[in-house]
mmCIF file of C-alpha atoms in Angstrom:
data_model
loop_
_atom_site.group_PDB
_atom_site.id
_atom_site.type_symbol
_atom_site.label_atom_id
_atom_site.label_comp_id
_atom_site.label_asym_id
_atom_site.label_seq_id
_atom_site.Cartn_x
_atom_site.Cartn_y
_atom_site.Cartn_z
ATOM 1 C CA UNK A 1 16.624 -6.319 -27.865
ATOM 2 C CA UNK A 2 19.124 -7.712 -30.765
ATOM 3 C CA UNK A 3 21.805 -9.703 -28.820
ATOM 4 C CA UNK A 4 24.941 -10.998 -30.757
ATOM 5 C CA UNK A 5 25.133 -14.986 -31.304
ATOM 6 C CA UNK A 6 26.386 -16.558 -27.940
ATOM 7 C CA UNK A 7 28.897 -19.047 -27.590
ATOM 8 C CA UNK A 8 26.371 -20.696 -24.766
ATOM 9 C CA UNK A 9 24.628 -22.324 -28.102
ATOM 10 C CA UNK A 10 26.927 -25.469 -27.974
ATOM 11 C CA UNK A 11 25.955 -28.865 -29.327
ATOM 12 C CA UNK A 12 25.806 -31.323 -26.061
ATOM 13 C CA UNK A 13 27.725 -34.261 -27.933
ATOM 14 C CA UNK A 14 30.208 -34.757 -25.006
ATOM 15 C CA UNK A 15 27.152 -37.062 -23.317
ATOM 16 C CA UNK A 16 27.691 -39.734 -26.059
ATOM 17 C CA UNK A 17 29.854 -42.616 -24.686
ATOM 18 C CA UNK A 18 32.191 -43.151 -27.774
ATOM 19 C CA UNK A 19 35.511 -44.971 -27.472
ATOM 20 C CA UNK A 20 38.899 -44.934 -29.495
ATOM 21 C CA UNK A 21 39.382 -47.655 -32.073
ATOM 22 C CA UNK A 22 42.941 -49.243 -31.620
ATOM 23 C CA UNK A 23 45.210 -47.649 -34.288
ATOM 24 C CA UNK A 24 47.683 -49.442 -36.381
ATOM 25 C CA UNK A 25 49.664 -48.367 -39.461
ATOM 26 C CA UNK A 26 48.698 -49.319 -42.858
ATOM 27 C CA UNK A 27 50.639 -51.629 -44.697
ATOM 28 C CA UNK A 28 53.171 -50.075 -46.425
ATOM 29 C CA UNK A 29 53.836 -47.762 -43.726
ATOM 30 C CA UNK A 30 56.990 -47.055 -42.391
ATOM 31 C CA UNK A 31 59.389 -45.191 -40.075
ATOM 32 C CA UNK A 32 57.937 -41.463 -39.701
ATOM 33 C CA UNK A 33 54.605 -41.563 -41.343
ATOM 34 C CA UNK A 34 53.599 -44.576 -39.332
ATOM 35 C CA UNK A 35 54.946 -42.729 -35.912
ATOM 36 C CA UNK A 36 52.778 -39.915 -37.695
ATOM 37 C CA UNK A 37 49.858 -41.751 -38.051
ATOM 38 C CA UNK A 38 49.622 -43.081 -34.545
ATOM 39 C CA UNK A 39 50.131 -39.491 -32.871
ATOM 40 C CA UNK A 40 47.649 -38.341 -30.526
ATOM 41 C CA UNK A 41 49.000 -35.020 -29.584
ATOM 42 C CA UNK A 42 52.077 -33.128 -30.134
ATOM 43 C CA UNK A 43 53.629 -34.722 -27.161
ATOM 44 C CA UNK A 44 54.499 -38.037 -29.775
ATOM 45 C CA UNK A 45 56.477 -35.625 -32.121
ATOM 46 C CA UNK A 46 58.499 -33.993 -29.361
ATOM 47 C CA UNK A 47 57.627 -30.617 -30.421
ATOM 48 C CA UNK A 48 56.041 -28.012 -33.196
ATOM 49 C CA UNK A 49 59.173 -28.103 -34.649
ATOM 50 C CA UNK A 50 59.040 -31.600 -35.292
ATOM 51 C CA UNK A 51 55.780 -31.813 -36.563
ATOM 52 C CA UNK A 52 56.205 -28.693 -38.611
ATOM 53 C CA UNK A 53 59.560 -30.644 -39.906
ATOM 54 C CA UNK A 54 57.661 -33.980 -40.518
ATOM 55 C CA UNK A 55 54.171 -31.851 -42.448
ATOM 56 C CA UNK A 56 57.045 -30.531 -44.721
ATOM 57 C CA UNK A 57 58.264 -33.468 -45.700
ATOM 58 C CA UNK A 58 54.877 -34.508 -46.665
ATOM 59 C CA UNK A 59 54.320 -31.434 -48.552
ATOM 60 C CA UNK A 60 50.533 -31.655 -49.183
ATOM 61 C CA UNK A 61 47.409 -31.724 -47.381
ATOM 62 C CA UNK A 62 44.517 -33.018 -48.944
ATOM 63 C CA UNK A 63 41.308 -31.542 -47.294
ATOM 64 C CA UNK A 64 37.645 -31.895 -48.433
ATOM 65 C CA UNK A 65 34.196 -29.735 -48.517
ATOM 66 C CA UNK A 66 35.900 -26.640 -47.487
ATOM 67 C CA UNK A 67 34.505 -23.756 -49.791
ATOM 68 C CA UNK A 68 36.639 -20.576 -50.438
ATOM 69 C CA UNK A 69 33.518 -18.204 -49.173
ATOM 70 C CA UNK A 70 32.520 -20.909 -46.518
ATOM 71 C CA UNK A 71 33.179 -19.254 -43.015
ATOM 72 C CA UNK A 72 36.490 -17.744 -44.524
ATOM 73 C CA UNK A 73 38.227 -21.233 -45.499
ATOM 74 C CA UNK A 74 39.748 -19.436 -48.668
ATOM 75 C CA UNK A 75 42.089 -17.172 -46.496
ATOM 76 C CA UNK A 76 42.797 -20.265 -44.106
ATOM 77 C CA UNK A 77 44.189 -22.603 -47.212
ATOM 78 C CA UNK A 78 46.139 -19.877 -48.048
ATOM 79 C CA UNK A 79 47.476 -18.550 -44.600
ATOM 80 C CA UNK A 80 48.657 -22.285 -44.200
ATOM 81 C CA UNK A 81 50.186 -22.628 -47.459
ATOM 82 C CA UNK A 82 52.390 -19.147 -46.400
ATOM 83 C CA UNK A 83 52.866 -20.049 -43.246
ATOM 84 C CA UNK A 84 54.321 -23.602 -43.908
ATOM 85 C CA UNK A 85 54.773 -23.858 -47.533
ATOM 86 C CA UNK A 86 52.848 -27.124 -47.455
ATOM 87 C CA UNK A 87 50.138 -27.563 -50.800
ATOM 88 C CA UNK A 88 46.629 -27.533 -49.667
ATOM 89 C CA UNK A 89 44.563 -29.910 -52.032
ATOM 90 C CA UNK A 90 41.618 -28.544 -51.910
ATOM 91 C CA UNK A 91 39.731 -31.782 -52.808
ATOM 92 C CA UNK A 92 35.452 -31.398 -53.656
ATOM 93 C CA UNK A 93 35.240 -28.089 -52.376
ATOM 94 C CA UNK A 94 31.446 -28.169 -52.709
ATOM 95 C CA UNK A 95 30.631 -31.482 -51.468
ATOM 96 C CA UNK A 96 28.443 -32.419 -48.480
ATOM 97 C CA UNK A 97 29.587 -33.929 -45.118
ATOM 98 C CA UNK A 98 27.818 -36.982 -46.369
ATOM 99 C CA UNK A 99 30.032 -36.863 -49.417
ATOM 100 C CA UNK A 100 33.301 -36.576 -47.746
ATOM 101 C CA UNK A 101 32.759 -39.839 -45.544
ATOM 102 C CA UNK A 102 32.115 -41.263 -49.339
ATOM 103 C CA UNK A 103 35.006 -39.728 -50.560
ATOM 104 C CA UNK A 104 37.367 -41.394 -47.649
ATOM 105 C CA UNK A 105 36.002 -44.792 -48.824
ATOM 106 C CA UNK A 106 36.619 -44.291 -52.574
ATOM 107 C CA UNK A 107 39.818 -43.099 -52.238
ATOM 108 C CA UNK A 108 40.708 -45.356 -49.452
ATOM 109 C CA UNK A 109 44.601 -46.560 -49.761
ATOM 110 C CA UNK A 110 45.682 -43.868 -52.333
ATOM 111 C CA UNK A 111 47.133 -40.070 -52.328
ATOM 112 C CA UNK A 112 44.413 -38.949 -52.872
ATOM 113 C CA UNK A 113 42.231 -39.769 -49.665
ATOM 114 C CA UNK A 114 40.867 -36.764 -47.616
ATOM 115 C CA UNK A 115 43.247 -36.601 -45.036
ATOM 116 C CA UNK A 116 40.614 -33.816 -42.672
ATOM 117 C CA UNK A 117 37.232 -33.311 -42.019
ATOM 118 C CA UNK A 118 34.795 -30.999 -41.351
ATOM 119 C CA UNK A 119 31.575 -32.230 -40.698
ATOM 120 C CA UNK A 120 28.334 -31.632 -40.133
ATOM 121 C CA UNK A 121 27.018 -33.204 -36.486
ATOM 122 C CA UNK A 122 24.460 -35.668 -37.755
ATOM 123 C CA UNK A 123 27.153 -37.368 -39.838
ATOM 124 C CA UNK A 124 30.270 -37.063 -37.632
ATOM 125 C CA UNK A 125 28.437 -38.827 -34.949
ATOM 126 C CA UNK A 126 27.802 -41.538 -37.238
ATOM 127 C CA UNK A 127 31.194 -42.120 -39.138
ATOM 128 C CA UNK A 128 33.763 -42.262 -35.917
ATOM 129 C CA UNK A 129 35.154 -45.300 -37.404
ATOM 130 C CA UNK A 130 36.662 -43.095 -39.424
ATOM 131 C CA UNK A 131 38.653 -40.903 -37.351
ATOM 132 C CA UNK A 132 41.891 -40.539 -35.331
ATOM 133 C CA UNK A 133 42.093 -39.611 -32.299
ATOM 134 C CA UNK A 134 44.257 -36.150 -31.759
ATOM 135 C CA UNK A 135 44.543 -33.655 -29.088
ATOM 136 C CA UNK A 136 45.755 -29.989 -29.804
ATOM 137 C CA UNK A 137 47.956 -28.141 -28.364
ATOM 138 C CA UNK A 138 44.767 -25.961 -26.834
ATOM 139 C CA UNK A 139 42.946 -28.852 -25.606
ATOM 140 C CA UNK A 140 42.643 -28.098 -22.243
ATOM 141 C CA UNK A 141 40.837 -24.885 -23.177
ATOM 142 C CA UNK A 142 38.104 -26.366 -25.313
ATOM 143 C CA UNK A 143 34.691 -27.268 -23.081
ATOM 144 C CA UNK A 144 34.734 -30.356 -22.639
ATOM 145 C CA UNK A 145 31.087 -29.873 -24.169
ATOM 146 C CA UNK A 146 32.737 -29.498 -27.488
ATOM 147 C CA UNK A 147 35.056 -32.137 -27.826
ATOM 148 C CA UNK A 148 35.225 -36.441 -27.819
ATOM 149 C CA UNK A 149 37.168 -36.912 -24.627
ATOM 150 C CA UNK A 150 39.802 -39.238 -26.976
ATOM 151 C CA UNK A 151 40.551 -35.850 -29.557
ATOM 152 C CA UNK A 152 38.426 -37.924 -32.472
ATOM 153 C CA UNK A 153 36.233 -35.459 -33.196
ATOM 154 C CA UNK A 154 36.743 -31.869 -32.019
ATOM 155 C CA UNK A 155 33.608 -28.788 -32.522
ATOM 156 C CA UNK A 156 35.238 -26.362 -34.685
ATOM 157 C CA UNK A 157 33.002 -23.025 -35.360
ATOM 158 C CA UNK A 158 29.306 -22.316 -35.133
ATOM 159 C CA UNK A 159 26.800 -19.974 -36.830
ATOM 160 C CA UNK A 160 22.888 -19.165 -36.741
ATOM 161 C CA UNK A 161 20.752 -20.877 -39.271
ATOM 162 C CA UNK A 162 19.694 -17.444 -41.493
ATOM 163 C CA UNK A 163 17.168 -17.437 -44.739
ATOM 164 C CA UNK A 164 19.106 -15.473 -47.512
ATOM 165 C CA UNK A 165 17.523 -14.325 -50.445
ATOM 166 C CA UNK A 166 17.882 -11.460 -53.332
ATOM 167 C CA UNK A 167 16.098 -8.419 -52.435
ATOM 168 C CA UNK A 168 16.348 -6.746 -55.607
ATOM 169 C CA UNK A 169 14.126 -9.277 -57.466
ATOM 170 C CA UNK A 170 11.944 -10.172 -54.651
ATOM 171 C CA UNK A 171 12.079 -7.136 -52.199
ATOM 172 C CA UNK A 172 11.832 -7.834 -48.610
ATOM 173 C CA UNK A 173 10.895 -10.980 -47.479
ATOM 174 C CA UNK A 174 9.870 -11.211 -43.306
ATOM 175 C CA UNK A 175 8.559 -15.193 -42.827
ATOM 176 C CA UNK A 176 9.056 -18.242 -44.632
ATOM 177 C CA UNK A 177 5.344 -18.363 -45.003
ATOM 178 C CA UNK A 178 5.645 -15.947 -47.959
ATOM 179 C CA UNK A 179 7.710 -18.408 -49.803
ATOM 180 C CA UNK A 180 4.876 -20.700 -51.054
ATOM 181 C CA UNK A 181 4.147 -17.381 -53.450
ATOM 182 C CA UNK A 182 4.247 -17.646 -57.328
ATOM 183 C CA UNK A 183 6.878 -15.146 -57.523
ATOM 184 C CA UNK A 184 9.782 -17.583 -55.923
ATOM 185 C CA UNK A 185 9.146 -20.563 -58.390
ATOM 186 C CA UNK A 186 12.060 -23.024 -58.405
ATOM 187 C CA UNK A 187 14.124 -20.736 -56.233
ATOM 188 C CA UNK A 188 13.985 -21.797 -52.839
ATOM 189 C CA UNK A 189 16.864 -24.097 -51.370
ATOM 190 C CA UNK A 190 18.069 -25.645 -48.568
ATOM 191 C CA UNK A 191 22.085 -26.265 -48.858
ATOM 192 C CA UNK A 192 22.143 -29.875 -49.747
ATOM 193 C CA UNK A 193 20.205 -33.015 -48.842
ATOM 194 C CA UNK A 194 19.045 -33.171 -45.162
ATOM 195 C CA UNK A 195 20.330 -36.183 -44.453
ATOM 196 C CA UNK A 196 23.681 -35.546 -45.579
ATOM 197 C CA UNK A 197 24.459 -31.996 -45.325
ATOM 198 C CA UNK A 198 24.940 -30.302 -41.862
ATOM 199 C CA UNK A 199 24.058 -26.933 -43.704
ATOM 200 C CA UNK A 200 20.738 -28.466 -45.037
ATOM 201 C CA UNK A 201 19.807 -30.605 -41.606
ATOM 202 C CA UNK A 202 20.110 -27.520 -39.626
ATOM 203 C CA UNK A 203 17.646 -25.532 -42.034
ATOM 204 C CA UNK A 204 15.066 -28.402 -41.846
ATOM 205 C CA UNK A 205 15.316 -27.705 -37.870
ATOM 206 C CA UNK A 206 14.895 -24.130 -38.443
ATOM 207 C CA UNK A 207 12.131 -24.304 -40.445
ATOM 208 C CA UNK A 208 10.417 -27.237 -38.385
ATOM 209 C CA UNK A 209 10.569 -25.211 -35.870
ATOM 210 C CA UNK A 210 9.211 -22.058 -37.188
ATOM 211 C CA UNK A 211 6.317 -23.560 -38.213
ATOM 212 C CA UNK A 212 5.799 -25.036 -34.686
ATOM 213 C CA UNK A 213 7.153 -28.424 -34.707
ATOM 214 C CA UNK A 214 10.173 -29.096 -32.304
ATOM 215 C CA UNK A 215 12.848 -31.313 -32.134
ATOM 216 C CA UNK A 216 10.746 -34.319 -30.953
ATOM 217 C CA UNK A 217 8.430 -33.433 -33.328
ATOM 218 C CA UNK A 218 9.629 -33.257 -36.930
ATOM 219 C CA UNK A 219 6.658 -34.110 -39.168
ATOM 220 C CA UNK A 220 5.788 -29.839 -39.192
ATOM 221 C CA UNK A 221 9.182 -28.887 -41.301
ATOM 222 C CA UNK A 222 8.503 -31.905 -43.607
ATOM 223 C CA UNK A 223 5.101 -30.715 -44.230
ATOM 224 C CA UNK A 224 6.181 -27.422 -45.058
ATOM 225 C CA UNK A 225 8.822 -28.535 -47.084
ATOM 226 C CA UNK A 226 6.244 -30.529 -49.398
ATOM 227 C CA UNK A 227 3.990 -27.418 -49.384
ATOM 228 C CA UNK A 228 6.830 -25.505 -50.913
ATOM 229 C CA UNK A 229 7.399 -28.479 -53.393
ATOM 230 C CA UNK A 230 3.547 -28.587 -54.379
ATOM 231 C CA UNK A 231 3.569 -24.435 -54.940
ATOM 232 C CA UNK A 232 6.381 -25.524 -57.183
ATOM 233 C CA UNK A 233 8.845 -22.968 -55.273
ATOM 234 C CA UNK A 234 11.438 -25.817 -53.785
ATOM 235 C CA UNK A 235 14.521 -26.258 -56.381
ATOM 236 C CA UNK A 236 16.598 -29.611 -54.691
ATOM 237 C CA UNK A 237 19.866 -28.329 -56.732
ATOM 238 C CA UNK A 238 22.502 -28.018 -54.538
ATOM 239 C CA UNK A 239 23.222 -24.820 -53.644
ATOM 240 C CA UNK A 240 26.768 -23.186 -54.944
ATOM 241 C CA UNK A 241 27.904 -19.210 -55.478
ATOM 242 C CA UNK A 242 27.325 -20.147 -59.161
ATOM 243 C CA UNK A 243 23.656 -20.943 -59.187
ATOM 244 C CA UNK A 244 23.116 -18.176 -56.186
ATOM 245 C CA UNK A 245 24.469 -15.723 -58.590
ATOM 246 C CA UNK A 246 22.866 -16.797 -61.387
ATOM 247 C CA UNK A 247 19.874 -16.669 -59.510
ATOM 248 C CA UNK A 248 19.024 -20.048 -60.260
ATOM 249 C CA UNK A 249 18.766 -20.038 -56.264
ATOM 250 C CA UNK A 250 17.179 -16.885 -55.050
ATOM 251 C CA UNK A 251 16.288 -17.994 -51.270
ATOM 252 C CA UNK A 252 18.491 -19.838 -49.597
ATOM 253 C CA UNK A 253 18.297 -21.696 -45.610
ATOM 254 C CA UNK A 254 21.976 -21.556 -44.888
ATOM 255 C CA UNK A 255 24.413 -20.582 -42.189
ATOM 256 C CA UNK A 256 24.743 -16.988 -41.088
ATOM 257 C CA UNK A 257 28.445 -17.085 -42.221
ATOM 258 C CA UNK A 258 27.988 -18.354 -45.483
ATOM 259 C CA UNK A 259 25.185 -15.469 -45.690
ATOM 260 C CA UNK A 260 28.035 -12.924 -44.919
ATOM 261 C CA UNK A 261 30.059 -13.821 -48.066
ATOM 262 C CA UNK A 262 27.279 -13.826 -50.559
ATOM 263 C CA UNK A 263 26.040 -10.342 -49.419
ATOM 264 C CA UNK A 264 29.570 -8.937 -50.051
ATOM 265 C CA UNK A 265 30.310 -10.980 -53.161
ATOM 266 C CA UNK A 266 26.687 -9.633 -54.415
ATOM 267 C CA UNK A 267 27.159 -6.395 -53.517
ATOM 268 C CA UNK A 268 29.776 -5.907 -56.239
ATOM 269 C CA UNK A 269 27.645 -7.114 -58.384
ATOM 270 C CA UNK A 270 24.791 -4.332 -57.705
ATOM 271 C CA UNK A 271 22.671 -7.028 -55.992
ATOM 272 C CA UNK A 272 21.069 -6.886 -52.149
ATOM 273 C CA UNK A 273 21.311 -10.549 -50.837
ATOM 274 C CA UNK A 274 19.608 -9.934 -47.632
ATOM 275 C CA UNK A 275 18.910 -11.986 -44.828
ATOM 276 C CA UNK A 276 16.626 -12.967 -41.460
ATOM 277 C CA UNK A 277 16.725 -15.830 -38.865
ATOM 278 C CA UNK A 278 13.023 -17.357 -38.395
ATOM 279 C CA UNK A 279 11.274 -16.170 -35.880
ATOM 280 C CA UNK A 280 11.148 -19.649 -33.499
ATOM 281 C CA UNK A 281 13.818 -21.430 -36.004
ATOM 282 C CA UNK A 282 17.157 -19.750 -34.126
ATOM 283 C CA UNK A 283 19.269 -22.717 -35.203
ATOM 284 C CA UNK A 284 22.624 -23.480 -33.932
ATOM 285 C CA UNK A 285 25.090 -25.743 -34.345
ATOM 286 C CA UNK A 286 28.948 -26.488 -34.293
ATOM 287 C CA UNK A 287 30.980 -28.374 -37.294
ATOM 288 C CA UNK A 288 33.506 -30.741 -36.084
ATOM 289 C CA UNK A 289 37.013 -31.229 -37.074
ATOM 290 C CA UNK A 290 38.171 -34.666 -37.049
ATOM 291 C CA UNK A 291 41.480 -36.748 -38.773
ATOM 292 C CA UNK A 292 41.065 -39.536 -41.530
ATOM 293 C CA UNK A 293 42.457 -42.922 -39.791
ATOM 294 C CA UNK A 294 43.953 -43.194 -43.743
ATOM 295 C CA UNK A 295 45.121 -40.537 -43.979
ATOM 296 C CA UNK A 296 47.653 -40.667 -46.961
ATOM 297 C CA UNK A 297 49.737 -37.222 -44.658
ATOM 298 C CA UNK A 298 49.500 -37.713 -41.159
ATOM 299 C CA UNK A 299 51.509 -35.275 -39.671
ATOM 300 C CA UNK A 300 50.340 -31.988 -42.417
ATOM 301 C CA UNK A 301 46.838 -33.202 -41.197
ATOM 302 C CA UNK A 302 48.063 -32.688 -37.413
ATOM 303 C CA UNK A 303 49.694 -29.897 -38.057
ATOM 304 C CA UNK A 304 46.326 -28.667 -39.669
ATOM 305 C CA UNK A 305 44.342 -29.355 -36.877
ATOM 306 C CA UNK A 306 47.424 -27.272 -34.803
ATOM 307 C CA UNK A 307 47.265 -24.148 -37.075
ATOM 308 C CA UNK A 308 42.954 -24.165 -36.815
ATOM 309 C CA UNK A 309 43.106 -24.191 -33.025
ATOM 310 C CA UNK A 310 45.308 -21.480 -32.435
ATOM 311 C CA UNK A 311 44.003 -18.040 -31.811
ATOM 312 C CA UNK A 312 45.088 -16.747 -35.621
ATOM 313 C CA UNK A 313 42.789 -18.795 -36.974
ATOM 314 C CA UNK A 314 39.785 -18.584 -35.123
ATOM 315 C CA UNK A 315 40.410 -15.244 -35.679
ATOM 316 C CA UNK A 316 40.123 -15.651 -39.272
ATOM 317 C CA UNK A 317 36.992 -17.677 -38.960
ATOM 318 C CA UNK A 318 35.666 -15.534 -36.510
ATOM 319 C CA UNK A 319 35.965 -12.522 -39.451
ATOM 320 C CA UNK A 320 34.231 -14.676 -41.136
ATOM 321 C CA UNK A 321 31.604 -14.406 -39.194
ATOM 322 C CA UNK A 322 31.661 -18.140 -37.809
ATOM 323 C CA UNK A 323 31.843 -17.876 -33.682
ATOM 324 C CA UNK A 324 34.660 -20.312 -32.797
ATOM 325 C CA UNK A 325 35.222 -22.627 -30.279
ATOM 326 C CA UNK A 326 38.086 -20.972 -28.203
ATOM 327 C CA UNK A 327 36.231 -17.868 -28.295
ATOM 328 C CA UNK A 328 35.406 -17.711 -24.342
ATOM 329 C CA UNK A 329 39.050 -18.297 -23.699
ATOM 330 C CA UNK A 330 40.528 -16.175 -26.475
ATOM 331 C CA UNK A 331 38.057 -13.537 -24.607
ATOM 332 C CA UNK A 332 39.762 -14.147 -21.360
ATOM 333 C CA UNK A 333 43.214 -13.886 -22.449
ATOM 334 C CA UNK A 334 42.376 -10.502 -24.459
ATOM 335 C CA UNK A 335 43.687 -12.163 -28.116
ATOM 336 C CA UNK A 336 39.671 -11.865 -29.566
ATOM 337 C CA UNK A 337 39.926 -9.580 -33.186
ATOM 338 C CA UNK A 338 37.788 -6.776 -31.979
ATOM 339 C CA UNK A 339 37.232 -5.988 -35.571
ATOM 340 C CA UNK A 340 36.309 -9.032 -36.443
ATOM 341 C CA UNK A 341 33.128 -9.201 -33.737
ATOM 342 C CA UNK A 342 31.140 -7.042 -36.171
ATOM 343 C CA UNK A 343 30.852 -10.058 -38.628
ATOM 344 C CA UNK A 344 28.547 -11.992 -36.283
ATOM 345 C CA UNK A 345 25.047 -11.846 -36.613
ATOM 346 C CA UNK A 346 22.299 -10.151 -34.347
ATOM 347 C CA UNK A 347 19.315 -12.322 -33.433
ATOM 348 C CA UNK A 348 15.875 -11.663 -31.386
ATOM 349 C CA UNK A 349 15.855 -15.088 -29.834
ATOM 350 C CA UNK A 350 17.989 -17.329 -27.909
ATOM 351 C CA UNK A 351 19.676 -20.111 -30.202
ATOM 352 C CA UNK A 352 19.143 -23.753 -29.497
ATOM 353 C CA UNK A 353 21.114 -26.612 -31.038
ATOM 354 C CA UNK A 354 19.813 -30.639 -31.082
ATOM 355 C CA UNK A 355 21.132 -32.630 -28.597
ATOM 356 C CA UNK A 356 23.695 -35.448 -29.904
ATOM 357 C CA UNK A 357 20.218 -38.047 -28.976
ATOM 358 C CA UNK A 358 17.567 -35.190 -30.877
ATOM 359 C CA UNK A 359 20.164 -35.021 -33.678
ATOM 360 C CA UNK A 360 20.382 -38.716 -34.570
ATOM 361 C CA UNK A 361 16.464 -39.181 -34.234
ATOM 362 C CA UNK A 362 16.154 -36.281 -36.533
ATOM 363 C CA UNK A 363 18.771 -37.596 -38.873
ATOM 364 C CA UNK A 364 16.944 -41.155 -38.798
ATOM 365 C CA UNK A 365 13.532 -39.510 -39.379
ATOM 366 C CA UNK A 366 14.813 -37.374 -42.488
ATOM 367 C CA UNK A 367 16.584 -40.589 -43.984
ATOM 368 C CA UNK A 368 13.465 -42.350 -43.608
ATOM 369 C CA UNK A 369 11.162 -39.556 -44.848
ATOM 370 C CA UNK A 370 12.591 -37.155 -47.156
ATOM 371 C CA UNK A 371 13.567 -38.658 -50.448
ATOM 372 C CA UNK A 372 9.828 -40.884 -50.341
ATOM 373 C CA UNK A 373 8.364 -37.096 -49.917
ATOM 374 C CA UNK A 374 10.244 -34.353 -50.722
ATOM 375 C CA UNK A 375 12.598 -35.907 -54.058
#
C-alpha cells in the first residue's frame, strides 16, 4: 500500500559531538552589525521588531544555491522581499553545496560573501567552521534529531530520492536496470558531483542500494555507475532546467521536489517528465540551514533564518512538495496547508537516510573513488 513520505525519515546528525567556535567581529565591524553578528537568537536583538529594524537597514541578503524551481525557493525570495522589502541576492543559483562553502572562501571579507546556506549533509558536517551559531524563534519545536544543539546548523526540508525522466521520448521506464539501453545515450544524470552535491550523494545511495549494496557497502552503486558510463548512457553535465528541457538530460536521480517542478514546467511544454523511487533505493535526507560566520548582513541573514522557520514558509516549501521540519508540530497545532499535502510523493517502501557516521564514510569513499572511476 502507497504511504505518503514520513517525517520519521530524519537524518540522525544530533549524535555528532560538535562544539561552537568562539565568535568575534571582523575588523571593521562596528556598533549594530557587530551586535548582529554575534546574535544567537532573537533574545540579543530584544525583539522581531528589532531585528526586522536592523535586516532593513542592511537592505540585502545575499543567499547561494537556491534554485527558483528547487523545493519552491522562487516564491520564498520573493515572499521575503514583500514581506520586508529587503533585496534577495540570489548569488549561483545553480551551484552545489560543495560550491557554496567555495564561494564563502572566495568572497571572504567583501559584499558579496554568501551570507546563508543550504546544504547538503555530507558537506555541512564537514564545513562547521563556517557557521554561526543561531537559534529561532521555533527552536524548541524542532527534534532535537534535526538540529546542532548550539543553532549552527539547523535540518531544513526533506524529500525522497526519485528517478525522473521524459516519457514521451523514452516511454515508461520501471528499474534503473533499463538504463544501460542504447536508447538513453548521454542522457542519464545524477544532479552534480557526489562528493559535492547533496542532490547527487543521495542518488549514488539510492542507486547503491537498489542494486543491493548498502550503506556499509558502497562499491555496488559505483559499479553501476561505471556500467552506465561504459554503455555510454552517463552524461556528468550538471544537471539544470535548461539542459532537462533541452533534453540534453533525459533521466535524471534527483529529489522528489525538484521532480514536482519539472513535471509541471514540462507539462506546458507538451512533455510527460515522469517519475519512480527505486525499488530498495527509498532515499531520504534533510538539507540544513546554517549562517556564514562572515557574513557581510548579519541580522537580514537572521531574520532569514526567522521567516524559513515559521509556519508560512514551511508551508510554502511544503507546496513544494519538500516535507519540512516543523511539520509534526505544525500538525499538532492545526496550521499544516491541507492543500499543500497533495504535493508529497507516494512511496512503496519505508525511507532510510545515512547516519551522520554512514554519511561521512560514504562521502570519504566517493572522494576517494569517483573521479579515478567514474570522470
Amino acid at each position: 500500500m502507497n504511504k505518503r513520505l514520513s517525517i520519521v525519515a530524519t537524518l540522525a546528525l544530533a549524535a555528532l559531538a560538535l562544539t561552537a567556535c568562539s565568535q568575534s567581529p571582523a575588523t571593521g565591524e562596528t556598533g549594530d552589525t557587530a551586535a548582529a553578528a554575534t546574535a544567537t537568537s532573537l533574545d540579543d536583538f530584544g525583539s522581531m521588531d528589532a531585528l526586522v529594524e536592523a535586516a532593513k537597514a542592511e537592505g540585502t541578503i545575499n543567499v547561494i544555491a537556491l534554485p527558483d524551481d528547487w523545493a519552491n525557493y522562487g516564491e520564498i525570495k520573493a515572499g521575503f522581499t514583500e514581506k520586508y522589502g529587503i533585496t534577495v541576492n540570489s548569488i549561483l543559483p545553480d551551484a552545489s553545496s560543495q560550491e557554496e562553502i567555495a564561494a564563502a572562501d572566495a568572497n571572504k571579507g567583501t559584499d558579496q560573501a554568501p551570507d546563508v546556506f543550504d546544504l547538503g549533509a555530507n558537506v555541512a558536517l564537514a564545513s562547521t567552521d563556517y557557521f554561526a551559531p543561531y537559534q529561532v524563534e521555533n527552536w524548541e519545536h524542532i527534534p532535537d534529531a534535526n538540529k546542532e544543539a548550539t543553532g549552527l546548523w539547523v535540518n531544513d526540508y526533506t524529500g525522497i530520492m526519485s528517478v525522473g525522466y521524459n516519457a514521451t521520448k523514452y516511454g515508461e521506464i520501471t528499474s534503473i536496470d533499463q538504463l544501460t539501453d542504447a536508447k538513453f545515450a548521454n542522457s542519464v544524470a545524477l544532479n552534480g558531483k557526489p562528493a559535492e552535491a547533496g542532490a547527487a550523494f543521495n542518488g549514488f545511495l539510492s542507486a547503491n542500494n537498489a542494486v543491493g549494496g548498502d550503506f556499509a557497502d558502497l562499491q555496488p552503486g559505483l559499479d553501476y555507475f561505471a556500467k552506465l558510463k561504459e554503455a555510454g548512457t552517463l552524461n556528468l553535465k550538471d544537471v539544470t532546467a535548461g539542459t532537462v528541457d533541452a533534453g540534453e538530460h533525459g533521466v535524471v536521480f534527483d529529489w522528489s521536489y525538484n521532480q514536482l517542478s519539472t513535471v509541471e514546467r514540462l507539462e506546458a511544454k507538451g512533455v510527460e517528465w515522469a517519475t519512480f523511487v527505486p525499488k530498495g533505493g527509498e532515499i531520504a535526507a534533510y538539507y540544513n540551514q546554517a549562517i556564514n560566520v562572515d557574513a557581510p548582513n548579519p541580522a537580514a541573514a537572521r531574520l532569514w533564518m526567522e521567516y524559513l522557520y515559521s509556519p508560512e514558509v514551511q508551508n510554502i516549501w511544503l507546496a513544494g512538495g519538500a516535507m519540512p521540519v516543523l511539520f509534526d508540530w505544525m500538525e499538532a497545532e492545526g496550521t499544516v496547508d491541507q492543500t499543500a499535502l497533495e504535493s508529497l510523493p507516494e512511496v512503496e517502501g519505508a525511507p532510510v537516510t545515512p547516519t551522520s557516521e554512514e554519511a561521512e564514510t560514504a562521502n570519504a569513499f566517493l572522494a576517494e573513488n569517483w573521479d579515478s572511476t567514474i570522470s
